[in-house]
C-alpha positions as a LaTeX table, in Angstrom:
\begin{tabular}{lrrr}
\hline
Residue & $x$ (\AA) & $y$ (\AA) & $z$ (\AA) \\
\hline
Met1 & 64.20 & 124.44 & 97.69 \\
Asp2 & 66.33 & 122.06 & 99.63 \\
Asn3 & 68.67 & 123.32 & 102.50 \\
Val4 & 71.69 & 121.24 & 102.51 \\
Val5 & 73.73 & 120.47 & 105.69 \\
Ala6 & 77.45 & 121.27 & 105.23 \\
Asn7 & 78.34 & 117.88 & 106.84 \\
Asn8 & 76.57 & 115.96 & 104.11 \\
Ile9 & 78.74 & 117.29 & 101.21 \\
Val10 & 82.17 & 116.27 & 100.06 \\
Leu11 & 84.43 & 118.90 & 98.86 \\
Asp12 & 86.59 & 118.29 & 95.74 \\
Pro13 & 90.31 & 118.45 & 96.44 \\
Leu14 & 91.13 & 120.17 & 93.18 \\
Ser15 & 88.83 & 123.17 & 93.91 \\
Phe16 & 90.54 & 124.51 & 97.13 \\
Arg17 & 92.05 & 127.30 & 95.43 \\
Asp18 & 88.97 & 128.77 & 93.63 \\
Arg19 & 88.46 & 132.29 & 94.64 \\
Asn20 & 84.77 & 132.51 & 93.31 \\
Gly21 & 83.51 & 129.16 & 94.84 \\
Arg22 & 83.86 & 125.61 & 95.66 \\
Leu23 & 83.16 & 122.23 & 93.85 \\
Phe24 & 81.23 & 119.62 & 95.95 \\
Arg25 & 79.55 & 116.30 & 95.75 \\
Phe26 & 76.07 & 115.76 & 97.12 \\
Asn27 & 73.95 & 112.67 & 96.85 \\
Gly28 & 76.01 & 111.40 & 93.67 \\
Gln29 & 75.97 & 114.71 & 92.00 \\
Ile30 & 78.39 & 117.48 & 91.23 \\
Tyr31 & 77.58 & 121.13 & 92.50 \\
Arg32 & 79.48 & 124.30 & 92.86 \\
Gly33 & 78.67 & 126.83 & 95.40 \\
Ile34 & 79.40 & 130.49 & 94.32 \\
Phe35 & 80.46 & 133.24 & 96.85 \\
Glu36 & 78.18 & 136.21 & 97.16 \\
Tyr37 & 80.76 & 138.65 & 95.81 \\
Asn38 & 80.59 & 137.11 & 92.30 \\
Ala39 & 77.17 & 135.46 & 92.19 \\
Ser40 & 75.58 & 138.25 & 90.21 \\
Leu41 & 77.97 & 137.74 & 87.38 \\
Tyr42 & 76.97 & 134.12 & 86.96 \\
Arg43 & 73.42 & 134.77 & 87.29 \\
Arg44 & 73.63 & 137.25 & 84.74 \\
Leu45 & 75.21 & 134.80 & 82.21 \\
Phe46 & 72.34 & 132.46 & 82.71 \\
Glu47 & 69.63 & 135.12 & 82.50 \\
Glu48 & 71.24 & 136.41 & 79.14 \\
Lys49 & 71.63 & 132.85 & 77.80 \\
Ile50 & 75.33 & 133.41 & 77.36 \\
Ile51 & 76.39 & 130.03 & 79.05 \\
Gln52 & 73.60 & 128.11 & 77.25 \\
Lys53 & 75.00 & 129.28 & 74.03 \\
Ile54 & 78.46 & 128.31 & 75.03 \\
Met55 & 77.34 & 124.89 & 76.07 \\
Thr56 & 75.88 & 124.26 & 72.75 \\
Lys57 & 79.35 & 124.40 & 71.24 \\
Asn58 & 80.52 & 121.69 & 73.53 \\
Leu59 & 83.06 & 123.89 & 75.07 \\
Ile60 & 82.01 & 123.83 & 78.87 \\
Ile61 & 80.44 & 121.42 & 80.96 \\
Glu62 & 76.55 & 121.24 & 80.95 \\
Thr63 & 75.60 & 123.45 & 83.82 \\
Glu64 & 72.32 & 124.69 & 85.40 \\
Ile65 & 71.23 & 126.81 & 88.33 \\
Ser66 & 70.33 & 124.50 & 91.22 \\
Asp67 & 67.55 & 124.98 & 93.92 \\
Leu68 & 69.79 & 123.85 & 96.68 \\
Lys69 & 70.68 & 126.16 & 99.48 \\
Leu70 & 73.96 & 125.87 & 101.56 \\
Asp71 & 75.49 & 128.41 & 104.03 \\
Asp72 & 78.29 & 130.57 & 102.60 \\
Tyr73 & 77.09 & 130.36 & 99.18 \\
Ser74 & 74.85 & 132.73 & 97.28 \\
Leu75 & 74.34 & 130.61 & 94.40 \\
Ile76 & 74.62 & 126.86 & 93.74 \\
Leu77 & 75.13 & 125.43 & 90.23 \\
Lys78 & 74.72 & 121.91 & 89.29 \\
His79 & 77.16 & 120.44 & 86.61 \\
Arg80 & 76.76 & 117.11 & 84.53 \\
Thr81 & 78.94 & 114.46 & 86.08 \\
Ile82 & 81.88 & 113.15 & 84.11 \\
Pro83 & 82.19 & 109.33 & 84.60 \\
Phe84 & 85.99 & 109.36 & 85.18 \\
Ile85 & 88.35 & 111.93 & 86.49 \\
Thr86 & 91.85 & 112.15 & 84.65 \\
Tyr87 & 94.85 & 114.28 & 84.89 \\
Pro88 & 96.98 & 115.83 & 82.16 \\
His89 & 99.89 & 113.59 & 82.70 \\
Glu90 & 97.77 & 110.43 & 81.87 \\
Trp91 & 96.81 & 112.01 & 78.34 \\
Cys92 & 98.63 & 111.02 & 75.19 \\
Ser93 & 100.10 & 114.17 & 73.20 \\
Asp94 & 97.20 & 114.22 & 70.90 \\
Met95 & 94.89 & 114.41 & 73.79 \\
Phe96 & 96.98 & 117.38 & 75.27 \\
Lys97 & 96.85 & 119.26 & 71.95 \\
Asp98 & 93.18 & 119.01 & 71.85 \\
Ala99 & 92.77 & 119.99 & 75.46 \\
Thr100 & 95.05 & 123.19 & 74.43 \\
Leu101 & 92.85 & 124.19 & 71.41 \\
Leu102 & 89.75 & 123.82 & 73.56 \\
His103 & 91.03 & 126.32 & 75.94 \\
Ile104 & 91.89 & 128.73 & 73.22 \\
Asp105 & 88.37 & 128.12 & 71.59 \\
Leu106 & 86.44 & 128.84 & 74.89 \\
Thr107 & 88.57 & 131.97 & 75.51 \\
Leu108 & 87.73 & 133.09 & 72.02 \\
Glu109 & 83.92 & 132.34 & 72.64 \\
Leu110 & 83.91 & 134.15 & 75.91 \\
Gly111 & 85.60 & 137.18 & 74.44 \\
Lys112 & 82.78 & 137.79 & 72.39 \\
Tyr113 & 80.83 & 138.66 & 75.70 \\
Asn114 & 83.58 & 140.60 & 77.22 \\
Leu115 & 84.52 & 137.39 & 79.45 \\
Thr116 & 87.59 & 135.41 & 79.84 \\
Ile117 & 89.35 & 132.78 & 81.77 \\
Tyr118 & 91.54 & 133.79 & 84.52 \\
Asp119 & 93.18 & 130.52 & 85.41 \\
Ala120 & 94.92 & 128.92 & 82.32 \\
Asn121 & 95.39 & 125.47 & 83.75 \\
Pro122 & 95.01 & 122.02 & 82.04 \\
Leu123 & 93.50 & 120.67 & 85.24 \\
Asn124 & 90.57 & 122.61 & 84.48 \\
Ile125 & 89.71 & 120.16 & 81.52 \\
Leu126 & 88.54 & 116.73 & 81.75 \\
Phe127 & 87.98 & 114.07 & 78.92 \\
Asp128 & 84.24 & 113.32 & 78.23 \\
Trp129 & 85.53 & 109.91 & 76.45 \\
Ser130 & 87.52 & 111.22 & 73.43 \\
Arg131 & 86.22 & 114.83 & 73.79 \\
Pro132 & 87.91 & 117.39 & 76.08 \\
Ile133 & 85.46 & 119.64 & 78.03 \\
Phe134 & 86.21 & 122.61 & 80.27 \\
Val135 & 84.90 & 122.07 & 83.82 \\
Asp136 & 86.15 & 124.97 & 86.00 \\
Phe137 & 83.05 & 127.08 & 85.82 \\
Cys138 & 84.51 & 129.54 & 88.46 \\
Ser139 & 87.55 & 130.53 & 86.18 \\
Ile140 & 85.18 & 132.59 & 84.00 \\
Val141 & 85.52 & 136.25 & 84.89 \\
Ser142 & 84.80 & 139.59 & 83.32 \\
Ala143 & 87.59 & 140.52 & 80.83 \\
Glu144 & 89.20 & 143.49 & 82.81 \\
Asp145 & 92.33 & 145.01 & 81.45 \\
Asp146 & 94.49 & 142.51 & 83.50 \\
Phe147 & 92.85 & 139.58 & 81.84 \\
Tyr148 & 93.05 & 140.58 & 78.19 \\
Trp149 & 95.43 & 138.75 & 75.94 \\
Pro150 & 98.36 & 139.26 & 75.67 \\
Gly151 & 99.29 & 139.72 & 79.23 \\
Glu152 & 99.40 & 137.68 & 82.45 \\
Ala153 & 96.63 & 135.40 & 80.94 \\
Ser154 & 98.84 & 134.39 & 77.85 \\
Lys155 & 101.83 & 133.99 & 80.05 \\
Lys156 & 100.07 & 131.54 & 82.31 \\
Phe157 & 98.66 & 129.75 & 79.12 \\
Tyr158 & 102.14 & 129.50 & 77.59 \\
Leu159 & 103.62 & 128.11 & 80.88 \\
Ser160 & 100.80 & 125.68 & 81.38 \\
Phe161 & 100.08 & 124.40 & 77.93 \\
Ile162 & 102.58 & 125.48 & 75.27 \\
His163 & 105.44 & 124.70 & 77.40 \\
Phe164 & 104.53 & 121.02 & 77.84 \\
Leu165 & 103.12 & 120.63 & 74.34 \\
Ser166 & 106.55 & 122.00 & 72.84 \\
Leu167 & 108.30 & 119.11 & 74.63 \\
Met168 & 105.83 & 116.47 & 73.27 \\
Gln169 & 106.34 & 117.99 & 69.74 \\
His170 & 110.09 & 117.15 & 70.17 \\
Gln171 & 109.24 & 113.76 & 71.18 \\
Tyr172 & 110.04 & 114.20 & 75.14 \\
Val173 & 106.68 & 113.02 & 76.01 \\
Asn174 & 107.77 & 111.16 & 79.10 \\
Thr175 & 109.75 & 114.38 & 80.37 \\
Ala176 & 106.49 & 116.40 & 79.93 \\
Arg177 & 104.59 & 113.92 & 81.87 \\
Thr178 & 107.15 & 113.99 & 84.61 \\
Leu179 & 107.08 & 117.69 & 84.90 \\
Leu180 & 103.10 & 117.96 & 84.59 \\
Met181 & 102.81 & 115.54 & 87.57 \\
His182 & 105.18 & 117.57 & 89.78 \\
Ser183 & 103.48 & 120.84 & 88.78 \\
Tyr184 & 100.07 & 120.09 & 90.49 \\
Gly185 & 99.21 & 122.21 & 93.17 \\
Ala186 & 102.12 & 124.71 & 92.61 \\
Arg187 & 101.53 & 128.33 & 93.63 \\
Thr188 & 103.55 & 129.79 & 90.65 \\
Tyr189 & 103.78 & 129.34 & 86.99 \\
Ile190 & 107.23 & 130.28 & 86.60 \\
Val191 & 109.00 & 127.56 & 84.72 \\
Lys192 & 112.34 & 127.96 & 86.39 \\
Glu193 & 110.85 & 127.63 & 89.77 \\
Gln194 & 108.96 & 124.53 & 88.74 \\
Leu195 & 112.04 & 122.99 & 87.55 \\
Asp196 & 114.23 & 124.02 & 90.58 \\
Ala197 & 111.44 & 122.66 & 92.83 \\
Phe198 & 111.41 & 119.31 & 90.73 \\
Tyr199 & 115.39 & 119.14 & 91.18 \\
Ala200 & 115.25 & 119.64 & 94.86 \\
Tyr201 & 112.66 & 117.12 & 95.11 \\
Ser202 & 114.88 & 114.51 & 93.61 \\
Val203 & 118.46 & 115.75 & 94.34 \\
Asn204 & 119.09 & 113.38 & 97.23 \\
Ala205 & 118.53 & 110.48 & 95.14 \\
Asn206 & 121.91 & 110.11 & 93.25 \\
Lys207 & 120.33 & 108.05 & 90.50 \\
Trp208 & 117.92 & 111.07 & 89.64 \\
Lys209 & 120.55 & 113.78 & 89.45 \\
Ile210 & 121.70 & 113.28 & 85.85 \\
Tyr211 & 118.13 & 112.46 & 84.64 \\
Thr212 & 116.86 & 115.56 & 86.40 \\
Arg213 & 119.62 & 117.98 & 85.04 \\
Lys214 & 118.74 & 116.49 & 81.53 \\
Ile215 & 115.03 & 117.20 & 81.98 \\
Ile216 & 115.90 & 120.75 & 82.88 \\
Asp217 & 118.28 & 121.26 & 79.99 \\
Leu218 & 115.81 & 119.88 & 77.39 \\
Thr219 & 113.14 & 122.07 & 78.86 \\
Arg220 & 115.09 & 125.22 & 78.75 \\
His221 & 116.32 & 124.46 & 75.19 \\
Tyr222 & 112.82 & 123.67 & 73.88 \\
Ile223 & 110.78 & 126.52 & 75.30 \\
Pro224 & 108.96 & 128.08 & 72.17 \\
Leu225 & 108.77 & 131.83 & 71.62 \\
Asn226 & 105.75 & 131.89 & 69.62 \\
Val227 & 103.54 & 133.40 & 72.24 \\
Phe228 & 105.90 & 136.15 & 73.04 \\
Lys229 & 106.57 & 136.83 & 69.40 \\
Leu230 & 102.91 & 136.85 & 68.69 \\
Ala231 & 102.49 & 139.47 & 71.54 \\
Lys232 & 104.73 & 141.93 & 69.96 \\
Asn233 & 102.42 & 142.12 & 66.96 \\
Ile234 & 99.34 & 142.82 & 69.09 \\
Val235 & 98.11 & 146.27 & 69.65 \\
Lys236 & 98.13 & 146.88 & 73.55 \\
Ser237 & 96.33 & 149.95 & 73.73 \\
Lys238 & 94.28 & 150.26 & 76.95 \\
Thr239 & 92.78 & 153.67 & 76.34 \\
Asn240 & 89.74 & 152.23 & 74.63 \\
Lys241 & 88.36 & 149.03 & 76.05 \\
Asn242 & 86.67 & 147.86 & 72.82 \\
Gln243 & 90.03 & 148.35 & 71.09 \\
Thr244 & 91.63 & 146.23 & 73.75 \\
Gln245 & 88.97 & 143.52 & 73.59 \\
Lys246 & 89.52 & 143.35 & 69.66 \\
Ser247 & 93.17 & 143.18 & 70.04 \\
Ser248 & 92.79 & 140.15 & 72.45 \\
Leu249 & 90.63 & 138.29 & 70.03 \\
Ser250 & 93.10 & 138.78 & 67.28 \\
Phe251 & 95.83 & 137.55 & 69.40 \\
Leu252 & 94.00 & 134.26 & 70.22 \\
Arg253 & 93.22 & 133.72 & 66.73 \\
Lys254 & 96.82 & 134.03 & 65.74 \\
Leu255 & 97.60 & 131.62 & 68.68 \\
Lys256 & 95.17 & 128.99 & 67.79 \\
Arg257 & 96.80 & 128.91 & 64.09 \\
Glu258 & 100.22 & 128.44 & 65.76 \\
Val259 & 98.92 & 125.53 & 67.94 \\
Glu260 & 97.16 & 123.92 & 65.07 \\
Gln261 & 100.41 & 123.95 & 63.24 \\
Ile262 & 102.18 & 122.02 & 66.00 \\
Gln263 & 103.06 & 118.49 & 64.59 \\
Ile264 & 102.64 & 115.86 & 67.20 \\
Pro265 & 105.03 & 112.95 & 66.28 \\
Arg266 & 103.57 & 109.67 & 65.13 \\
Phe267 & 105.17 & 106.89 & 67.16 \\
Lys268 & 105.51 & 103.48 & 65.96 \\
Ile269 & 103.80 & 100.71 & 67.61 \\
Asn270 & 106.35 & 98.13 & 69.10 \\
Ser271 & 105.45 & 94.94 & 67.34 \\
Leu272 & 107.51 & 92.92 & 69.97 \\
Ile273 & 104.94 & 93.80 & 72.65 \\
Ser274 & 101.81 & 94.38 & 70.58 \\
Tyr275 & 99.65 & 91.33 & 70.68 \\
Asp276 & 97.12 & 92.80 & 68.12 \\
Asp277 & 98.72 & 91.12 & 65.23 \\
Phe278 & 95.92 & 92.16 & 62.96 \\
Phe279 & 92.98 & 94.61 & 63.55 \\
Ala280 & 90.02 & 92.30 & 62.78 \\
Ser281 & 86.54 & 93.53 & 62.03 \\
Leu282 & 84.46 & 94.53 & 65.04 \\
Asp283 & 81.48 & 92.86 & 63.69 \\
Pro284 & 81.24 & 89.10 & 64.45 \\
Ser285 & 83.28 & 87.16 & 61.82 \\
Pro286 & 84.43 & 83.68 & 61.03 \\
Glu287 & 87.89 & 85.18 & 60.87 \\
Trp288 & 87.65 & 86.00 & 64.53 \\
Thr289 & 89.91 & 83.88 & 66.78 \\
Thr290 & 88.42 & 81.67 & 69.55 \\
Lys291 & 89.66 & 84.27 & 72.20 \\
Gln292 & 87.81 & 87.11 & 70.28 \\
Lys293 & 84.53 & 84.99 & 70.14 \\
Ser294 & 84.87 & 84.22 & 73.86 \\
Val295 & 85.42 & 87.87 & 74.93 \\
His296 & 82.54 & 88.83 & 72.64 \\
Lys297 & 80.29 & 86.26 & 74.26 \\
Ile298 & 81.19 & 87.35 & 77.89 \\
Leu299 & 80.64 & 90.91 & 77.03 \\
Ser300 & 77.41 & 90.48 & 75.14 \\
Glu301 & 75.78 & 88.37 & 78.10 \\
Leu302 & 77.14 & 90.28 & 81.13 \\
Lys303 & 76.43 & 93.76 & 79.48 \\
Pro304 & 78.59 & 95.44 & 82.15 \\
Lys305 & 78.06 & 99.35 & 82.48 \\
Ser306 & 81.71 & 99.93 & 82.59 \\
Val307 & 84.89 & 97.98 & 81.44 \\
Leu308 & 88.53 & 98.78 & 82.11 \\
Asp309 & 91.00 & 97.25 & 79.72 \\
Ile310 & 94.32 & 97.12 & 81.29 \\
Asp311 & 97.27 & 97.29 & 78.85 \\
Ser312 & 94.80 & 97.79 & 75.93 \\
Asp313 & 97.45 & 97.67 & 73.38 \\
Gln314 & 95.98 & 99.02 & 69.95 \\
Gly315 & 92.45 & 98.90 & 71.43 \\
Trp316 & 90.67 & 96.22 & 69.58 \\
Tyr317 & 88.97 & 94.70 & 72.76 \\
Ala318 & 88.40 & 98.15 & 74.10 \\
Gln319 & 86.47 & 98.87 & 70.83 \\
Leu320 & 84.53 & 95.67 & 70.95 \\
Ala321 & 83.46 & 96.36 & 74.37 \\
Ala322 & 82.32 & 99.85 & 73.43 \\
Gly323 & 80.40 & 98.31 & 70.55 \\
Cys324 & 78.74 & 95.78 & 73.02 \\
Gly325 & 77.18 & 99.04 & 74.85 \\
Ser326 & 79.92 & 99.47 & 77.66 \\
Gln327 & 81.55 & 102.45 & 78.82 \\
Val328 & 85.21 & 102.01 & 78.44 \\
Val329 & 88.59 & 103.15 & 80.14 \\
Ala330 & 91.64 & 101.81 & 78.32 \\
Phe331 & 95.27 & 102.41 & 79.42 \\
Asp332 & 98.50 & 101.48 & 78.09 \\
Asn333 & 102.01 & 102.64 & 78.75 \\
Asp334 & 102.85 & 102.77 & 74.82 \\
Glu335 & 102.37 & 106.25 & 73.67 \\
Ala336 & 101.79 & 105.09 & 70.17 \\
Cys337 & 98.95 & 102.59 & 71.29 \\
Val338 & 97.24 & 105.34 & 73.24 \\
Gln339 & 97.35 & 107.60 & 70.20 \\
Lys340 & 95.91 & 105.15 & 67.88 \\
Leu341 & 93.01 & 104.25 & 70.25 \\
Tyr342 & 92.25 & 107.88 & 71.25 \\
Asn343 & 92.05 & 108.73 & 67.27 \\
Asp344 & 90.00 & 105.69 & 66.54 \\
Ala345 & 87.56 & 106.50 & 69.39 \\
Lys346 & 87.28 & 110.16 & 68.45 \\
Glu347 & 86.83 & 109.25 & 64.53 \\
Asn348 & 83.95 & 106.66 & 65.47 \\
Asn349 & 82.42 & 108.49 & 68.44 \\
Leu350 & 82.96 & 105.66 & 70.86 \\
Ser351 & 82.49 & 105.82 & 74.66 \\
Ile352 & 86.19 & 105.17 & 75.15 \\
Leu353 & 88.60 & 106.92 & 77.50 \\
Pro354 & 92.17 & 105.96 & 76.32 \\
Leu355 & 94.97 & 106.75 & 78.80 \\
Ala356 & 98.93 & 106.58 & 79.16 \\
Ile357 & 99.20 & 104.68 & 82.49 \\
Asp358 & 101.69 & 102.29 & 83.46 \\
Trp359 & 99.62 & 100.74 & 86.33 \\
Thr360 & 102.38 & 98.84 & 87.86 \\
Ala361 & 104.69 & 101.81 & 88.30 \\
Arg362 & 105.07 & 103.45 & 91.69 \\
Asp363 & 104.54 & 106.80 & 90.54 \\
Ala364 & 101.23 & 106.01 & 88.94 \\
Tyr365 & 99.71 & 105.87 & 92.39 \\
Leu366 & 101.11 & 109.49 & 93.52 \\
Asn367 & 98.49 & 110.71 & 96.02 \\
Ser368 & 98.35 & 114.25 & 97.31 \\
Glu369 & 95.74 & 116.52 & 98.51 \\
Phe370 & 95.20 & 117.46 & 95.15 \\
Ile371 & 95.11 & 114.21 & 93.14 \\
Thr372 & 93.96 & 110.64 & 93.83 \\
Ser373 & 95.33 & 107.32 & 92.30 \\
Pro374 & 94.20 & 105.53 & 89.39 \\
Asp375 & 92.70 & 102.57 & 91.28 \\
Gln376 & 90.53 & 104.93 & 93.25 \\
Arg377 & 89.19 & 106.99 & 90.02 \\
Leu378 & 89.08 & 104.13 & 87.39 \\
Gln379 & 87.27 & 101.42 & 89.06 \\
Cys380 & 84.75 & 99.59 & 86.60 \\
Asp381 & 82.48 & 96.62 & 86.72 \\
Leu382 & 84.59 & 94.41 & 84.58 \\
Val383 & 88.30 & 94.47 & 84.16 \\
Met384 & 89.96 & 92.86 & 81.27 \\
Cys385 & 93.45 & 91.68 & 81.73 \\
Leu386 & 94.38 & 89.99 & 78.46 \\
Thr387 & 97.83 & 88.65 & 77.25 \\
Ile388 & 99.88 & 90.65 & 79.91 \\
Val389 & 100.56 & 87.99 & 82.44 \\
His390 & 103.88 & 87.14 & 81.00 \\
His391 & 104.99 & 90.71 & 80.92 \\
Leu392 & 103.92 & 91.32 & 84.49 \\
Ile393 & 105.62 & 88.14 & 85.82 \\
Phe394 & 108.70 & 87.67 & 83.37 \\
Gln395 & 109.58 & 91.37 & 82.76 \\
Arg396 & 108.72 & 92.86 & 86.11 \\
Lys397 & 108.99 & 89.76 & 88.28 \\
Leu398 & 105.57 & 90.22 & 89.92 \\
Gly399 & 104.35 & 87.33 & 91.70 \\
Phe400 & 100.64 & 86.30 & 91.71 \\
Asp401 & 99.91 & 87.89 & 95.00 \\
Lys402 & 101.33 & 91.23 & 94.26 \\
Met403 & 99.88 & 91.31 & 90.65 \\
Phe404 & 96.44 & 90.37 & 91.72 \\
Asn405 & 96.29 & 92.45 & 94.80 \\
Gln406 & 96.60 & 95.63 & 92.56 \\
Leu407 & 94.25 & 94.46 & 89.83 \\
Phe408 & 91.65 & 93.68 & 92.38 \\
Lys409 & 91.39 & 97.36 & 93.58 \\
Phe410 & 90.23 & 98.32 & 89.83 \\
Cys411 & 87.50 & 95.55 & 89.94 \\
Lys412 & 84.10 & 96.27 & 91.07 \\
Arg413 & 82.52 & 92.83 & 90.05 \\
Trp414 & 84.07 & 90.93 & 87.23 \\
Leu415 & 87.62 & 90.23 & 86.14 \\
Leu416 & 88.53 & 88.74 & 82.89 \\
Ile417 & 92.01 & 87.42 & 82.90 \\
Glu418 & 94.17 & 85.24 & 80.28 \\
Phe419 & 96.27 & 82.29 & 81.54 \\
Ile420 & 99.29 & 81.61 & 79.42 \\
Pro421 & 100.95 & 78.34 & 80.09 \\
Tyr422 & 104.63 & 78.03 & 81.34 \\
Ser423 & 105.54 & 76.08 & 78.05 \\
Glu424 & 104.39 & 78.97 & 76.06 \\
Leu425 & 106.18 & 81.52 & 78.16 \\
Lys426 & 109.53 & 80.01 & 78.03 \\
Glu427 & 109.48 & 81.07 & 74.29 \\
Val428 & 109.27 & 84.63 & 74.96 \\
Ile429 & 112.49 & 84.63 & 77.18 \\
Pro430 & 115.68 & 85.47 & 75.13 \\
Val431 & 118.04 & 82.56 & 74.80 \\
Asn432 & 120.87 & 84.65 & 76.03 \\
Asn433 & 119.01 & 85.64 & 79.08 \\
Lys434 & 119.94 & 82.83 & 81.38 \\
Lys435 & 119.04 & 84.53 & 84.56 \\
Ala436 & 115.63 & 84.98 & 83.41 \\
Met437 & 115.44 & 81.39 & 82.38 \\
Glu438 & 116.76 & 80.23 & 85.85 \\
Trp439 & 114.21 & 82.43 & 87.56 \\
Trp440 & 111.47 & 80.87 & 85.66 \\
Glu441 & 112.54 & 77.30 & 86.40 \\
Glu442 & 112.77 & 78.07 & 90.19 \\
Asn443 & 109.23 & 79.27 & 90.25 \\
Ser444 & 107.14 & 75.97 & 90.17 \\
Trp445 & 104.14 & 77.96 & 91.47 \\
Tyr446 & 103.30 & 78.97 & 88.19 \\
Thr447 & 100.53 & 76.71 & 87.24 \\
Leu448 & 96.76 & 76.94 & 86.33 \\
Glu449 & 95.71 & 75.55 & 89.60 \\
Glu450 & 97.78 & 78.02 & 91.56 \\
Phe451 & 96.41 & 80.73 & 89.37 \\
Ile452 & 92.82 & 79.85 & 90.05 \\
Asp453 & 93.45 & 79.45 & 93.90 \\
Val454 & 94.67 & 82.94 & 94.00 \\
Leu455 & 91.81 & 84.21 & 92.15 \\
Lys456 & 89.24 & 82.30 & 94.51 \\
Ser457 & 90.61 & 84.21 & 97.46 \\
Glu458 & 88.88 & 87.24 & 96.01 \\
Phe459 & 86.09 & 85.95 & 93.89 \\
Ala460 & 83.12 & 83.71 & 94.65 \\
Glu461 & 83.16 & 81.94 & 91.22 \\
Val462 & 85.71 & 81.28 & 88.46 \\
His463 & 84.78 & 80.07 & 85.10 \\
Val464 & 87.10 & 78.95 & 82.44 \\
Phe465 & 86.59 & 79.87 & 78.68 \\
Pro466 & 88.65 & 78.83 & 75.56 \\
Ser467 & 91.15 & 81.20 & 74.14 \\
Tyr468 & 93.71 & 81.23 & 71.45 \\
Pro469 & 95.79 & 79.51 & 70.84 \\
Asp470 & 94.26 & 76.33 & 72.40 \\
Ser471 & 96.97 & 76.21 & 75.12 \\
Arg472 & 95.85 & 79.45 & 76.67 \\
Cys473 & 92.48 & 79.91 & 78.52 \\
Leu474 & 90.40 & 82.84 & 79.71 \\
Leu475 & 89.24 & 83.08 & 83.34 \\
Leu476 & 86.05 & 84.89 & 84.24 \\
Cys477 & 86.01 & 85.75 & 87.85 \\
Asp478 & 82.83 & 86.89 & 89.59 \\
Lys479 & 82.62 & 88.62 & 93.14 \\
Leu480 & 79.08 & 87.51 & 93.39 \\
Ala481 & 77.82 & 83.91 & 93.55 \\
Asn482 & 74.94 & 83.03 & 91.47 \\
\hline
\end{tabular}
């Protein structure tokens, strides 16, 4: 048994409110220290093989009892490490629905052993590529009367899951994400208090007043009553504990059917910003463009362990990278594209984590004591940045330095980026947008030579590969010189 010095561990910020233990990192692994007053419960779950049975159903993260010893903890558990941490506001609506169903399924399974989850919070779930998994082991408790469904547990679940899922159902996905982002770390689950806090946060900025009031009105209008209607039909007798447990499981089964019937809208992919004109076969084919052949050659030769596909569009290159053996994170700010890639990855069991992130937006880098920014959590060996330069520079007027400084933070070693010449970019500027045309003409710095010079400030080597059409080229940048 190894004795661990407290100074050698790193506590996880999202675990600060656990009443049963604390999550920490040690030697690159994830552990959870359990306080003495509840250690006997978790030992019993392992001794009676309850947790092992639940793990076989892919509902909870793989966990085992560790031999480590650390002051203040009577028991230390070791969890399998999830490669990338994500937050609920980064999931597409399909992912949020799957996470909601996972929470119900796990609660149902625990109910068979007179156990439940006391903390209904989507932050307790991570995505293991395209599969949600519950990770907050300390939320498992004995199902005493206060935790039976319906009751306080279902109220928290309703406000933490159904509330946001209903907004997504009515196509207010961005509204749901905004409210989710501002709910992290809240000490109350009361919707009104969440909304009032959000309003107070933004009321000083005039441009936010109308938008914030609209969010509040929409939220109050679309709060569903399913949970509370279901609750009225459940026997609540507490005179017999077995009867209470039976009623709780019955309630959960009905709730699951209600959630399964929620129809998530299918958003249409915007053909004006989508560069995947046709979804070619992922197997090497004569139909592939020069660009597709070059990217495949690079991925096959470098064999990066992890790949980040920035602005992944419909995900063809993300799926190509996964097929080459890489673990892939892919994000795009188009809900339709993320939905498609998520369902493709789930259907084909690919190691792809699709996320709805606008990496150039200021609020994407929201840092607090609870969460960390994407450039800290989603760093990969190789970063692909294909066919987005004109969006970043033309639409958002980002100069080379500003654009690259942010990209570099995601990149552990390689950057694969496409250069689109000025002559081709001029064609995407609307004829009636004279200001945009004037802005382009004033920026004579937009040349391949200047592009490469900026890249060489960060990378030791820059190699040029052909792309499609021939006027474009791919630049493979390597931080390590051969």
